[in-house]
PDB file of C-alpha atoms in Angstrom:
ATOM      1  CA  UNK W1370     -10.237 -62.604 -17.240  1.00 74.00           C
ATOM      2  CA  UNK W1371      -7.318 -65.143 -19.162  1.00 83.00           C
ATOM      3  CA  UNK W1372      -4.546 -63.457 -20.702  1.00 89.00           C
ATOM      4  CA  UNK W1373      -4.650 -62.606 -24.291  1.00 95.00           C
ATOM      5  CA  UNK W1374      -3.804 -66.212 -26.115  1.00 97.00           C
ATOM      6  CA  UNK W1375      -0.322 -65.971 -28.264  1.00 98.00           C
ATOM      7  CA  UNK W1376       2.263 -68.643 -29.540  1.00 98.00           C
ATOM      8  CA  UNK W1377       4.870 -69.402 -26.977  1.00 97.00           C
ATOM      9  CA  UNK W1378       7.674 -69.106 -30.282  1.00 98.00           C
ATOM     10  CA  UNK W1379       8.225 -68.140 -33.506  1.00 98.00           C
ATOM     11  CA  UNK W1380      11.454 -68.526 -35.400  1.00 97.00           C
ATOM     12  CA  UNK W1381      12.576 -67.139 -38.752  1.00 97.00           C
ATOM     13  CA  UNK W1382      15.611 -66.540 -40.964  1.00 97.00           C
ATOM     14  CA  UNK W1383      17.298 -63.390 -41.543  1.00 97.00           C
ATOM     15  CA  UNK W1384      15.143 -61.638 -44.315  1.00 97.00           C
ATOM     16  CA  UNK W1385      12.069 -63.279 -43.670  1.00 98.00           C
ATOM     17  CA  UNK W1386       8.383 -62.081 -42.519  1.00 98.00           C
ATOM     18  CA  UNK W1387       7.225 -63.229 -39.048  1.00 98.00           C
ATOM     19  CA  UNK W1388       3.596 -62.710 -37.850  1.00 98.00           C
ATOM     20  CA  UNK W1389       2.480 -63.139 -34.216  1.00 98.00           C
ATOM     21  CA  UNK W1390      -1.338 -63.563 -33.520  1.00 98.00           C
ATOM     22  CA  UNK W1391      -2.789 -62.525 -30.279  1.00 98.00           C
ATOM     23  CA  UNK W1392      -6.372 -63.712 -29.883  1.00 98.00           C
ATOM     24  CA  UNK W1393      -8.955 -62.016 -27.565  1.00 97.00           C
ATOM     25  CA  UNK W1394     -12.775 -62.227 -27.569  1.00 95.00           C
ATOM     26  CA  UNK W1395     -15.396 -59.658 -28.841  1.00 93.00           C
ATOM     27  CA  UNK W1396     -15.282 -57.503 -25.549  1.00 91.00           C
ATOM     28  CA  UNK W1397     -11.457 -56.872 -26.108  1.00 93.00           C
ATOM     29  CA  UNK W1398     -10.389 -56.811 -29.043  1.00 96.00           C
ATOM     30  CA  UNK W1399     -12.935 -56.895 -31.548  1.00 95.00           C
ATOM     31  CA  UNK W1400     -14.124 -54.539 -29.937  1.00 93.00           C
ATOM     32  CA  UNK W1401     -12.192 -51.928 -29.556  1.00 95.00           C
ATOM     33  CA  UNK W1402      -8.806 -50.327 -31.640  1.00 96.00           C
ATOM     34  CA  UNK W1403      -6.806 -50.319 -28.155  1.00 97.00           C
ATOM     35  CA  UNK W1404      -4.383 -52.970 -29.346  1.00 98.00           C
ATOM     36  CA  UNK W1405      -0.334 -52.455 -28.479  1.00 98.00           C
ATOM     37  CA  UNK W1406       2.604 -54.619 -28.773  1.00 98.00           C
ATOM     38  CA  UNK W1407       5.461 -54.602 -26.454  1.00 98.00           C
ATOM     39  CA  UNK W1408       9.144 -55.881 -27.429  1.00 98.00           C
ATOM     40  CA  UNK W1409      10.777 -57.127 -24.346  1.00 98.00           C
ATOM     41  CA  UNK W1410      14.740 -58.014 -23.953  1.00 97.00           C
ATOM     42  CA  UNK W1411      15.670 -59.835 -20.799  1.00 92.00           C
ATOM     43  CA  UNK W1412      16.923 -57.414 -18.027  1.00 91.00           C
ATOM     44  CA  UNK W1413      15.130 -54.790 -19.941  1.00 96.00           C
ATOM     45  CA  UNK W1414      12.051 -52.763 -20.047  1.00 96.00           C
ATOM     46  CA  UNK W1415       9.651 -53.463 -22.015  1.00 98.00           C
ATOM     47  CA  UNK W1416       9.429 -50.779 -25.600  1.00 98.00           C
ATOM     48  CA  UNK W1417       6.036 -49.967 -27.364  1.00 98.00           C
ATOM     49  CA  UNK W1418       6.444 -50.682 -30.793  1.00 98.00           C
ATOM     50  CA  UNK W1419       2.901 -50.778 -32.030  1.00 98.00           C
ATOM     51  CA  UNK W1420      -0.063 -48.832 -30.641  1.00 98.00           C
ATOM     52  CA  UNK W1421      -3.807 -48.528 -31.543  1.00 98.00           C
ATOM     53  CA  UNK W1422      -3.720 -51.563 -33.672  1.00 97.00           C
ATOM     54  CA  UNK W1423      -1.175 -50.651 -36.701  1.00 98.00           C
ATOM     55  CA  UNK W1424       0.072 -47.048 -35.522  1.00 98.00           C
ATOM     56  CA  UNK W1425       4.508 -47.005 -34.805  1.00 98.00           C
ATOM     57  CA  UNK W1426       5.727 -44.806 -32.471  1.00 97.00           C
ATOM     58  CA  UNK W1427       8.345 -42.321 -33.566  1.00 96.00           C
ATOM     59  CA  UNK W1428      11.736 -44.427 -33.716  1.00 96.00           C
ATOM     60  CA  UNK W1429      10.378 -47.495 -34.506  1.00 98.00           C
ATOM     61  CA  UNK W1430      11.355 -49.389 -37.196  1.00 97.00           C
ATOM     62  CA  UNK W1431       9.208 -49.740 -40.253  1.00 97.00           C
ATOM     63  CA  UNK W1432       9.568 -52.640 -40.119  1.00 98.00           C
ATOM     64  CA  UNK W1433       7.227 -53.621 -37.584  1.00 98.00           C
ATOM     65  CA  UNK W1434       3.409 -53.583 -38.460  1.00 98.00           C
ATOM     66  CA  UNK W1435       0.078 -54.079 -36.917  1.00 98.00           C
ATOM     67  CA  UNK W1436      -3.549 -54.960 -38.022  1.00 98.00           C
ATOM     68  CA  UNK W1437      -6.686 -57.015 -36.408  1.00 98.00           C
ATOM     69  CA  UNK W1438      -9.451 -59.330 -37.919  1.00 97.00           C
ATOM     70  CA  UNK W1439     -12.136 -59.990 -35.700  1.00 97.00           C
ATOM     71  CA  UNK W1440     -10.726 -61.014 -32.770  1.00 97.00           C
ATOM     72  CA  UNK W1441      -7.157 -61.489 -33.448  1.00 98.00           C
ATOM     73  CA  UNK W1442      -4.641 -58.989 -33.707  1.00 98.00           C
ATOM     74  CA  UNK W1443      -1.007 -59.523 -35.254  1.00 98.00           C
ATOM     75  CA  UNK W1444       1.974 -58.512 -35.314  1.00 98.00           C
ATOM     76  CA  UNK W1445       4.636 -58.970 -38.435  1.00 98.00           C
ATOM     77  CA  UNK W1446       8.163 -58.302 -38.545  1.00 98.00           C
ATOM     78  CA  UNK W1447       9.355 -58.115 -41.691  1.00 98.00           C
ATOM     79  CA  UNK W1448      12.863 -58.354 -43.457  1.00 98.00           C
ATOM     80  CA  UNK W1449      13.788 -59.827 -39.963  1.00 98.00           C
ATOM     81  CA  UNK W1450      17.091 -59.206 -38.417  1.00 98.00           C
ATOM     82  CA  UNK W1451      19.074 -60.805 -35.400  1.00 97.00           C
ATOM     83  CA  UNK W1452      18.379 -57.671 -33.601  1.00 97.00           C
ATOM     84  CA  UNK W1453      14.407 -58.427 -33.220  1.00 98.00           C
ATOM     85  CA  UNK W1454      14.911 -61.605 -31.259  1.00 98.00           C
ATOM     86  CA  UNK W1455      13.177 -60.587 -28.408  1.00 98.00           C
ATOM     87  CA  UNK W1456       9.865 -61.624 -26.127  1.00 98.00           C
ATOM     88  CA  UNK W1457       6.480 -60.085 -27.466  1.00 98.00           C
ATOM     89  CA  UNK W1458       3.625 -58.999 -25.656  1.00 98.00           C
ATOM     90  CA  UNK W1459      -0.185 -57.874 -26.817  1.00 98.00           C
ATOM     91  CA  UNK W1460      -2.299 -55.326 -24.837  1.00 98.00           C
ATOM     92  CA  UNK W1461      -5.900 -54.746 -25.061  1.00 97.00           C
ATOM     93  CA  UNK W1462      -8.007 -52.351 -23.458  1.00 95.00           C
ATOM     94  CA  UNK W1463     -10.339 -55.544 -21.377  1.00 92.00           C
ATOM     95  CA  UNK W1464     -13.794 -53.037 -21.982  1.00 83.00           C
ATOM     96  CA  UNK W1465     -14.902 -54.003 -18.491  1.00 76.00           C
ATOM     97  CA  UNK W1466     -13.978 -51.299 -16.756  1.00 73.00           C
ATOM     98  CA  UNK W1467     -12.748 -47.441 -17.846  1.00 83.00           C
ATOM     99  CA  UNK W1468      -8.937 -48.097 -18.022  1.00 92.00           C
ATOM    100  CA  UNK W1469      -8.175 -52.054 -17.491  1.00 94.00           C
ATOM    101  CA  UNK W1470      -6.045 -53.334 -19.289  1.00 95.00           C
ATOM    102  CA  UNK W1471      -4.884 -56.798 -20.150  1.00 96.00           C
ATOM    103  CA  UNK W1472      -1.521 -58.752 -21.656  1.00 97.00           C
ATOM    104  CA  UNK W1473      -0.812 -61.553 -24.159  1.00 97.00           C
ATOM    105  CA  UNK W1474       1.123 -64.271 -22.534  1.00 97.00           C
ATOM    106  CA  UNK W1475       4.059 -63.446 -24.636  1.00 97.00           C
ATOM    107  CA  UNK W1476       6.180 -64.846 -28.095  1.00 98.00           C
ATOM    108  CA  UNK W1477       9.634 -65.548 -28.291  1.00 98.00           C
ATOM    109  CA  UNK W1478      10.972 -64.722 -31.521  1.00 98.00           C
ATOM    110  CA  UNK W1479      14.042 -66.739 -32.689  1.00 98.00           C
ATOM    111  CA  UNK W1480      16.403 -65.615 -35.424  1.00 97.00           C
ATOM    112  CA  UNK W1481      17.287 -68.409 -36.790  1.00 95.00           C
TER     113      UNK W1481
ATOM    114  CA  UNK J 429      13.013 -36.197 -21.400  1.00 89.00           C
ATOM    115  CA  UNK J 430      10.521 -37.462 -19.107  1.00 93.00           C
ATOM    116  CA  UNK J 431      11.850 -40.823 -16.839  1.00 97.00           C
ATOM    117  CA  UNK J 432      10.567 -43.206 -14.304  1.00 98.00           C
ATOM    118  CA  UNK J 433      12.490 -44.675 -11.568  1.00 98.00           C
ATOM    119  CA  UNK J 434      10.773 -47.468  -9.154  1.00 98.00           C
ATOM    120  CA  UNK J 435      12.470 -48.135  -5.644  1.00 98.00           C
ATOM    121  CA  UNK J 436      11.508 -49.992  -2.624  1.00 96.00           C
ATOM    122  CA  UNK J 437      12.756 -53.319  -0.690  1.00 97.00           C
ATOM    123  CA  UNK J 438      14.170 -55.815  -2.756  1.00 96.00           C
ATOM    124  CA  UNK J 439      13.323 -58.342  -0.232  1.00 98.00           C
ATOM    125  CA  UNK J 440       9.674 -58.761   1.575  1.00 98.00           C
ATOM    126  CA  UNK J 441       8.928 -61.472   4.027  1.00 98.00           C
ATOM    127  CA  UNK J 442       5.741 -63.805   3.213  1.00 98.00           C
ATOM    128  CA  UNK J 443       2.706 -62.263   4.499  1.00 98.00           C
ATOM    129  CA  UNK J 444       3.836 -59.156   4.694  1.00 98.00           C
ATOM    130  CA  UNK J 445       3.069 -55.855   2.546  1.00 98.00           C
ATOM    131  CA  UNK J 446       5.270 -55.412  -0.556  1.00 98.00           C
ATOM    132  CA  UNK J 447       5.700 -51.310  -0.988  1.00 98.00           C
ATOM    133  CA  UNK J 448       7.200 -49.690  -3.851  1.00 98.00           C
ATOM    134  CA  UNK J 449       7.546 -45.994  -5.288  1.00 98.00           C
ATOM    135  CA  UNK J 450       7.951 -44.269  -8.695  1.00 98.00           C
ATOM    136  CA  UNK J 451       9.643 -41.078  -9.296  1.00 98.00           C
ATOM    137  CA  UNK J 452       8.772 -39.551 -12.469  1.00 98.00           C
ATOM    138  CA  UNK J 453      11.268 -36.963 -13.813  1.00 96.00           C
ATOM    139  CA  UNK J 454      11.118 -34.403 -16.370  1.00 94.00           C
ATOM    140  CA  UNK J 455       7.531 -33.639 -16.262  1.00 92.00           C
ATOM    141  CA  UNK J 456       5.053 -33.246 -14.057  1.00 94.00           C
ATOM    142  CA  UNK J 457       2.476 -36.348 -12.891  1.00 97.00           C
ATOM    143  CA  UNK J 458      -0.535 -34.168 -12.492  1.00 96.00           C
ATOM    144  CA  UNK J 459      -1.855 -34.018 -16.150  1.00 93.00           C
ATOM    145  CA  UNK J 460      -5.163 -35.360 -17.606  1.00 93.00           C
ATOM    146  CA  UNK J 461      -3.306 -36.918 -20.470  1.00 95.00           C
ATOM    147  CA  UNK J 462      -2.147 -40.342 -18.720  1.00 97.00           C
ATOM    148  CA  UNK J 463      -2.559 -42.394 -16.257  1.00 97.00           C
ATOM    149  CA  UNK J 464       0.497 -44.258 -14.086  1.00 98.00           C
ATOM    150  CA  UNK J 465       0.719 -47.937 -13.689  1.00 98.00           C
ATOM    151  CA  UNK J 466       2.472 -50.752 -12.179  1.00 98.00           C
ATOM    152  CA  UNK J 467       3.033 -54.096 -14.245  1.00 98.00           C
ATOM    153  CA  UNK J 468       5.093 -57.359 -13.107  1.00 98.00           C
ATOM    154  CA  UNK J 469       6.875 -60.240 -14.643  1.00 97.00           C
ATOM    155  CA  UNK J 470       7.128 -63.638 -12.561  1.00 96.00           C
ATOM    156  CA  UNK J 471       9.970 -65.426 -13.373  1.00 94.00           C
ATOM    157  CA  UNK J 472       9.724 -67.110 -16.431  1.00 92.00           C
ATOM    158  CA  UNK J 473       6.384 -65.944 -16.952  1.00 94.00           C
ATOM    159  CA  UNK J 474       4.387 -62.822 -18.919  1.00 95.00           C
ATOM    160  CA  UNK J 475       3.659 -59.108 -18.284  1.00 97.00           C
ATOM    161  CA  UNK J 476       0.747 -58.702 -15.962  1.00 97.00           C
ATOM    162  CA  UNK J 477      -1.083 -55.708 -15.427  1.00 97.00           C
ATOM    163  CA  UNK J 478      -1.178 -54.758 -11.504  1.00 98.00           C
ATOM    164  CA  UNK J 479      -3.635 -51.278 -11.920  1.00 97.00           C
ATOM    165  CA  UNK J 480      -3.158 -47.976 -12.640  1.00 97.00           C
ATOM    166  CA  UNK J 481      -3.958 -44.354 -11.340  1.00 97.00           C
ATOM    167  CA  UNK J 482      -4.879 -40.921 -11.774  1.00 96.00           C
ATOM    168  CA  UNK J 483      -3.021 -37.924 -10.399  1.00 97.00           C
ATOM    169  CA  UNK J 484      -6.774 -37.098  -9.148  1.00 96.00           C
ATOM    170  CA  UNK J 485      -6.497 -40.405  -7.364  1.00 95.00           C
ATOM    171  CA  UNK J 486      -8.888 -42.740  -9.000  1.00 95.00           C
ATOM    172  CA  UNK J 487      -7.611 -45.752  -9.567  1.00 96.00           C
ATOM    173  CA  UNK J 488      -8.424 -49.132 -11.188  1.00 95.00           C
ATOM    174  CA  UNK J 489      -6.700 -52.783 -10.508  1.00 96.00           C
ATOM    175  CA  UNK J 490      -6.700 -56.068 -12.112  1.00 95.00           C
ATOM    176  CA  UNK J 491      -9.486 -58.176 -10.990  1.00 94.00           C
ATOM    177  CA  UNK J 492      -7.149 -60.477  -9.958  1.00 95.00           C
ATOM    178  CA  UNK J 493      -5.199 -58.715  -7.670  1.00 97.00           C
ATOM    179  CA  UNK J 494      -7.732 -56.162  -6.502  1.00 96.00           C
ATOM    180  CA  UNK J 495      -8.267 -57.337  -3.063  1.00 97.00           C
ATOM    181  CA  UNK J 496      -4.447 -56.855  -1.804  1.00 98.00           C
ATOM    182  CA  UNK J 497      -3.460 -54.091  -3.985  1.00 98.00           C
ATOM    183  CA  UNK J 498      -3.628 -50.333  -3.421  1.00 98.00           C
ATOM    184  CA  UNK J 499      -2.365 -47.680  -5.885  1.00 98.00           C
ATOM    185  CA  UNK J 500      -1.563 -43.817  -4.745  1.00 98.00           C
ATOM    186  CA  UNK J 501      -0.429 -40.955  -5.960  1.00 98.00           C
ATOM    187  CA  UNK J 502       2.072 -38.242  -4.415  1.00 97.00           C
ATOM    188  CA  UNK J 503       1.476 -34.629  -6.505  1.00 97.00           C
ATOM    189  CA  UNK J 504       3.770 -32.536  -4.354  1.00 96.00           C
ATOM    190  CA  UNK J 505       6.392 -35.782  -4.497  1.00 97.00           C
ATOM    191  CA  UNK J 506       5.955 -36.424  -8.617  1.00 97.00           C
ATOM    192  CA  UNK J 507       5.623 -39.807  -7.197  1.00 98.00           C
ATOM    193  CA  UNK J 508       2.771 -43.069  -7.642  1.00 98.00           C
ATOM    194  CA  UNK J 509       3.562 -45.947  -5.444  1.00 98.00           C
ATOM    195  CA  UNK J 510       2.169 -49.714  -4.909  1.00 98.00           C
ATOM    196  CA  UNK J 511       1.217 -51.392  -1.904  1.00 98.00           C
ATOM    197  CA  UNK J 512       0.594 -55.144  -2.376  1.00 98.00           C
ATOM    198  CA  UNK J 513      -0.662 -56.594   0.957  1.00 98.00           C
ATOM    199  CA  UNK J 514      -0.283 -60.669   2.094  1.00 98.00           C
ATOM    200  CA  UNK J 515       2.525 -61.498  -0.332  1.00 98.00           C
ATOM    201  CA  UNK J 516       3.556 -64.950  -0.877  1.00 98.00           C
ATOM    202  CA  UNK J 517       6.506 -66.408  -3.023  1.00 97.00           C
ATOM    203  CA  UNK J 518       3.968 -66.272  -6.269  1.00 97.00           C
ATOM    204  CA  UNK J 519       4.083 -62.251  -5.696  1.00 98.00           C
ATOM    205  CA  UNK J 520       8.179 -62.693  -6.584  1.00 98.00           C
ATOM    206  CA  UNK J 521       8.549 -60.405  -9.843  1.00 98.00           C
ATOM    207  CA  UNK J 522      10.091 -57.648 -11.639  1.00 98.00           C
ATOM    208  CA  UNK J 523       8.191 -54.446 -10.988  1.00 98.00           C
ATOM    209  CA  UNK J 524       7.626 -51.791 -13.692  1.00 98.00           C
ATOM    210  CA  UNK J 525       6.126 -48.776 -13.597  1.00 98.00           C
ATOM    211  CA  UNK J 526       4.918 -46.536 -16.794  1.00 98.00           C
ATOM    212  CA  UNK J 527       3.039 -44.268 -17.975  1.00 98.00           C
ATOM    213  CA  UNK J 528      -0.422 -45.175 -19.725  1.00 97.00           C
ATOM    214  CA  UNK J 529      -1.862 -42.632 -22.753  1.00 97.00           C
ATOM    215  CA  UNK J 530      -5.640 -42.017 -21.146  1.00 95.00           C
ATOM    216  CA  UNK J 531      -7.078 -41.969 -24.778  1.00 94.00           C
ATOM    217  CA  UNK J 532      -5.740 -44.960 -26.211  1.00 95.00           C
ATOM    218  CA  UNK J 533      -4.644 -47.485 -23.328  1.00 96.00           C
ATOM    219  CA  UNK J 534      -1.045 -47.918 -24.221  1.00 98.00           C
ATOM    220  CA  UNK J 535       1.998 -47.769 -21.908  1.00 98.00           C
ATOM    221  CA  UNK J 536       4.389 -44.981 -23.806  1.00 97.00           C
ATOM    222  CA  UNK J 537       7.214 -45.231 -21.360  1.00 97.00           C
ATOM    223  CA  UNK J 538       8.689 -47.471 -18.817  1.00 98.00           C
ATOM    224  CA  UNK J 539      10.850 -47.557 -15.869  1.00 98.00           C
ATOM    225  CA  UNK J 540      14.230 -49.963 -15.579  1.00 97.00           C
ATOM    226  CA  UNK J 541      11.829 -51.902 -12.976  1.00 98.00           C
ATOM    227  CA  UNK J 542      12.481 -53.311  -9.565  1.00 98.00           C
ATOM    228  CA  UNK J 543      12.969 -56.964  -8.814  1.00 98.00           C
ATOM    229  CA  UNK J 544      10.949 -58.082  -5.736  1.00 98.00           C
ATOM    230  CA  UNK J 545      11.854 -61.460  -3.756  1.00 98.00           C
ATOM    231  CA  UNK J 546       9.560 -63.079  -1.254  1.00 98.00           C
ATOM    232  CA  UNK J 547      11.535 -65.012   1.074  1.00 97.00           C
ATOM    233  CA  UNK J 548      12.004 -65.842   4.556  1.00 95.00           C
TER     234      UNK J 548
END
Protein backbone atom coordinates (compact mmCIF):
# COMPACT_ATOMS: atom_id res chain seq x y z
CA UNK A 1 0.00 0.00 0.00
CA UNK A 2 1.52 3.93 -0.97
CA UNK A 3 1.99 6.15 1.81
CA UNK A 4 -0.66 8.54 2.75
CA UNK A 5 -0.23 11.54 -0.06
CA UNK A 6 0.76 15.09 1.74
CA UNK A 7 2.50 18.37 0.48
CA UNK A 8 6.22 18.17 0.73
CA UNK A 9 5.96 22.18 2.37
CA UNK A 10 3.98 24.64 3.66
CA UNK A 11 5.13 28.04 4.77
CA UNK A 12 3.34 30.79 6.70
CA UNK A 13 3.87 34.01 8.64
CA UNK A 14 3.79 34.43 12.23
CA UNK A 15 -0.03 34.74 13.08
CA UNK A 16 -1.31 33.01 10.27
CA UNK A 17 -3.50 29.65 9.74
CA UNK A 18 -1.73 26.71 8.02
CA UNK A 19 -3.65 23.56 6.90
CA UNK A 20 -1.95 20.31 5.83
CA UNK A 21 -4.06 17.72 3.81
CA UNK A 22 -3.27 14.11 3.95
CA UNK A 23 -5.20 12.13 1.35
CA UNK A 24 -5.99 8.36 1.67
CA UNK A 25 -8.62 6.24 -0.12
CA UNK A 26 -12.02 4.90 1.19
CA UNK A 27 -10.41 1.79 3.00
CA UNK A 28 -8.26 4.21 5.20
CA UNK A 29 -9.43 7.03 5.87
CA UNK A 30 -12.83 7.49 4.88
CA UNK A 31 -13.29 4.85 6.42
CA UNK A 32 -12.42 4.85 9.57
CA UNK A 33 -11.85 7.87 12.56
CA UNK A 34 -8.17 6.38 13.21
CA UNK A 35 -6.49 9.50 11.89
CA UNK A 36 -3.22 11.00 14.00
CA UNK A 37 -0.73 13.59 13.28
CA UNK A 38 2.79 13.47 14.36
CA UNK A 39 5.11 16.72 14.80
CA UNK A 40 8.62 15.71 14.18
CA UNK A 41 11.91 17.97 15.01
CA UNK A 42 15.14 16.68 13.56
CA UNK A 43 17.14 14.55 16.12
CA UNK A 44 13.89 14.14 17.86
CA UNK A 45 11.08 11.82 18.41
CA UNK A 46 8.30 12.15 16.89
CA UNK A 47 5.05 13.90 19.44
CA UNK A 48 1.28 13.03 18.86
CA UNK A 49 -0.46 16.09 18.58
CA UNK A 50 -3.73 15.02 17.08
CA UNK A 51 -5.47 11.66 17.52
CA UNK A 52 -8.78 10.10 16.28
CA UNK A 53 -9.24 12.71 13.69
CA UNK A 54 -9.68 16.18 15.76
CA UNK A 55 -9.05 14.87 19.48
CA UNK A 56 -5.48 16.86 21.33
CA UNK A 57 -3.72 15.10 23.70
CA UNK A 58 -3.30 16.65 27.11
CA UNK A 59 -0.41 19.37 26.63
CA UNK A 60 -1.01 20.15 23.33
CA UNK A 61 -1.54 23.34 22.18
CA UNK A 62 -4.94 24.53 21.14
CA UNK A 63 -3.78 25.55 18.66
CA UNK A 64 -3.50 22.59 16.64
CA UNK A 65 -6.77 21.06 15.12
CA UNK A 66 -7.97 18.13 13.19
CA UNK A 67 -10.99 17.17 10.94
CA UNK A 68 -11.56 14.79 7.67
CA UNK A 69 -13.84 15.07 4.50
CA UNK A 70 -14.10 12.06 2.65
CA UNK A 71 -10.91 10.97 2.14
CA UNK A 72 -8.70 13.68 3.24
CA UNK A 73 -7.81 14.54 6.58
CA UNK A 74 -6.10 17.96 7.71
CA UNK A 75 -4.33 19.40 9.87
CA UNK A 76 -4.36 23.43 10.76
CA UNK A 77 -2.14 25.33 12.84
CA UNK A 78 -3.40 28.33 13.70
CA UNK A 79 -2.01 31.76 15.05
CA UNK A 80 1.33 30.10 13.90
CA UNK A 81 4.49 30.63 15.76
CA UNK A 82 8.30 29.99 14.96
CA UNK A 83 8.10 27.25 17.41
CA UNK A 84 5.76 24.92 15.03
CA UNK A 85 8.30 24.72 12.25
CA UNK A 86 8.64 21.25 12.28
CA UNK A 87 8.09 17.95 9.82
CA UNK A 88 4.40 16.54 9.88
CA UNK A 89 3.26 13.19 9.56
CA UNK A 90 -0.50 11.53 9.05
CA UNK A 91 -1.42 8.02 10.36
CA UNK A 92 -4.27 5.94 9.39
CA UNK A 93 -5.38 2.77 10.59
CA UNK A 94 -4.77 0.86 6.60
CA UNK A 95 -8.30 -1.45 7.46
CA UNK A 96 -6.54 -4.43 5.91
CA UNK A 97 -5.52 -6.06 8.65
CA UNK A 98 -6.46 -5.74 12.73
CA UNK A 99 -3.71 -3.21 13.74
CA UNK A 100 -1.70 -1.94 10.44
CA UNK A 101 -1.01 1.05 10.28
CA UNK A 102 0.23 3.45 7.67
CA UNK A 103 2.17 7.13 7.40
CA UNK A 104 1.83 10.31 5.30
CA UNK A 105 5.02 11.04 3.55
CA UNK A 106 5.49 14.06 5.65
CA UNK A 107 5.13 18.33 5.47
CA UNK A 108 7.63 20.68 6.30
CA UNK A 109 6.23 23.64 7.79
CA UNK A 110 8.21 26.91 7.32
CA UNK A 111 7.77 29.99 9.48
CA UNK A 112 8.29 32.40 7.40
CA UNK B 1 6.18 8.20 33.91
CA UNK B 2 6.27 5.43 31.59
CA UNK B 3 9.64 5.53 28.96
CA UNK B 4 11.06 3.63 26.12
CA UNK B 5 14.61 3.12 25.43
CA UNK B 6 15.77 1.19 22.04
CA UNK B 7 19.44 -0.29 21.94
CA UNK B 8 21.25 -2.54 19.68
CA UNK B 9 24.33 -2.25 17.08
CA UNK B 10 24.69 0.91 15.53
CA UNK B 11 26.45 -0.69 12.74
CA UNK B 12 25.18 -4.02 10.72
CA UNK B 13 27.02 -5.46 7.81
CA UNK B 14 24.91 -5.94 4.41
CA UNK B 15 23.17 -9.13 4.46
CA UNK B 16 23.21 -9.61 7.74
CA UNK B 17 20.34 -9.46 10.54
CA UNK B 18 19.74 -5.99 12.04
CA UNK B 19 18.60 -6.70 15.96
CA UNK B 20 17.34 -4.18 18.22
CA UNK B 21 15.60 -4.05 21.80
CA UNK B 22 13.17 -1.78 23.73
CA UNK B 23 13.07 -1.36 27.37
CA UNK B 24 9.96 0.06 28.57
CA UNK B 25 10.11 1.70 32.04
CA UNK B 26 7.61 2.75 34.45
CA UNK B 27 4.94 0.37 33.63
CA UNK B 28 4.52 -2.85 32.82
CA UNK B 29 4.34 -4.23 28.86
CA UNK B 30 1.86 -6.95 29.56
CA UNK B 31 -1.49 -4.98 29.35
CA UNK B 32 -4.39 -5.36 26.84
CA UNK B 33 -4.50 -1.64 26.37
CA UNK B 34 -1.58 -1.22 23.65
CA UNK B 35 0.32 -2.68 21.47
CA UNK B 36 4.41 -1.98 20.94
CA UNK B 37 5.87 -1.00 17.67
CA UNK B 38 8.88 -0.26 15.77
CA UNK B 39 8.88 2.68 13.09
CA UNK B 40 12.00 4.02 10.93
CA UNK B 41 13.07 7.11 9.16
CA UNK B 42 15.57 6.74 6.06
CA UNK B 43 17.55 9.55 5.68
CA UNK B 44 15.86 12.25 4.23
CA UNK B 45 12.84 10.36 3.92
CA UNK B 46 9.27 9.73 6.02
CA UNK B 47 8.11 7.66 9.05
CA UNK B 48 7.46 4.11 8.06
CA UNK B 49 5.67 1.72 9.98
CA UNK B 50 7.89 -1.61 10.57
CA UNK B 51 4.90 -3.79 12.72
CA UNK B 52 3.83 -4.01 15.95
CA UNK B 53 3.09 -6.59 18.82
CA UNK B 54 1.19 -7.86 21.58
CA UNK B 55 2.54 -8.78 24.99
CA UNK B 56 0.48 -12.14 24.09
CA UNK B 57 2.77 -12.29 21.11
CA UNK B 58 0.69 -11.69 18.09
CA UNK B 59 2.07 -9.59 15.93
CA UNK B 60 1.40 -7.76 12.62
CA UNK B 61 4.09 -6.15 9.99
CA UNK B 62 3.98 -3.90 7.11
CA UNK B 63 3.34 -5.69 3.96
CA UNK B 64 6.31 -4.41 2.80
CA UNK B 65 8.68 -5.57 5.08
CA UNK B 66 6.93 -8.71 6.26
CA UNK B 67 9.13 -11.25 4.77
CA UNK B 68 12.50 -10.16 6.74
CA UNK B 69 10.99 -8.81 9.78
CA UNK B 70 10.17 -10.52 13.08
CA UNK B 71 8.71 -8.76 16.16
CA UNK B 72 8.92 -10.37 19.93
CA UNK B 73 8.11 -9.70 23.07
CA UNK B 74 10.11 -10.29 26.48
CA UNK B 75 7.31 -10.18 29.63
CA UNK B 76 9.73 -11.15 32.36
CA UNK B 77 12.40 -8.52 30.53
CA UNK B 78 9.60 -5.45 30.00
CA UNK B 79 11.25 -5.65 26.72
CA UNK B 80 9.87 -5.93 22.59
CA UNK B 81 12.68 -6.24 20.19
CA UNK B 82 13.11 -6.26 16.16
CA UNK B 83 14.87 -8.55 14.06
CA UNK B 84 15.19 -7.37 10.43
CA UNK B 85 16.89 -10.16 8.40
CA UNK B 86 19.05 -9.53 4.80
CA UNK B 87 19.68 -5.82 5.36
CA UNK B 88 21.03 -3.74 2.70
CA UNK B 89 22.12 0.04 2.73
CA UNK B 90 18.18 1.00 1.98
CA UNK B 91 17.50 -0.63 5.64
CA UNK B 92 19.93 2.53 7.01
CA UNK B 93 17.42 4.49 9.43
CA UNK B 94 16.55 5.87 12.68
CA UNK B 95 14.73 3.28 14.75
CA UNK B 96 11.82 4.17 17.07
CA UNK B 97 9.97 2.29 19.17
CA UNK B 98 6.41 3.32 20.88
CA UNK B 99 3.67 2.42 22.22
CA UNK B 100 0.35 2.04 20.05
CA UNK B 101 -3.35 2.71 21.93
CA UNK B 102 -5.14 -0.86 20.81
CA UNK B 103 -8.53 1.04 20.46
CA UNK B 104 -7.68 3.83 18.40
CA UNK B 105 -4.31 3.07 16.40
CA UNK B 106 -2.24 5.95 17.57
CA UNK B 107 1.37 5.90 18.84
CA UNK B 108 1.03 7.83 22.48
CA UNK B 109 4.68 7.68 23.29
CA UNK B 110 8.01 7.30 21.73
CA UNK B 111 11.47 6.34 22.39
CA UNK B 112 14.73 8.81 21.60
CA UNK B 113 15.28 6.07 18.69
CA UNK B 114 18.36 4.31 17.49
CA UNK B 115 20.23 5.17 14.34
CA UNK B 116 21.13 2.03 12.30
CA UNK B 117 24.01 2.11 9.50
CA UNK B 118 24.48 -0.59 6.93
CA UNK B 119 27.94 -0.62 5.87
CA UNK B 120 30.77 -2.72 5.11
Amino acid sequence: QSALTQPASVSGSPGQSITISCTGTSGDIGAYIFVSWYQHYPGKPPKLVIHEVNKRPSGVSDRFSGSKSGNTASLTISGLQAEDEADYYCCSYTGSATFDVIFGGGTKVTVL
Amino acid sequence: QLQLQESGPGLVRPSETLSLTCTVSGDSISSSDYLWGWIRQSPGKGLEWIGSIHYRGSAYYNPSLKSRVTLSVDTSKNQFSLRLTSVTAADTSMYYCARLVRAYRFFDLWGRGSLVTVSS
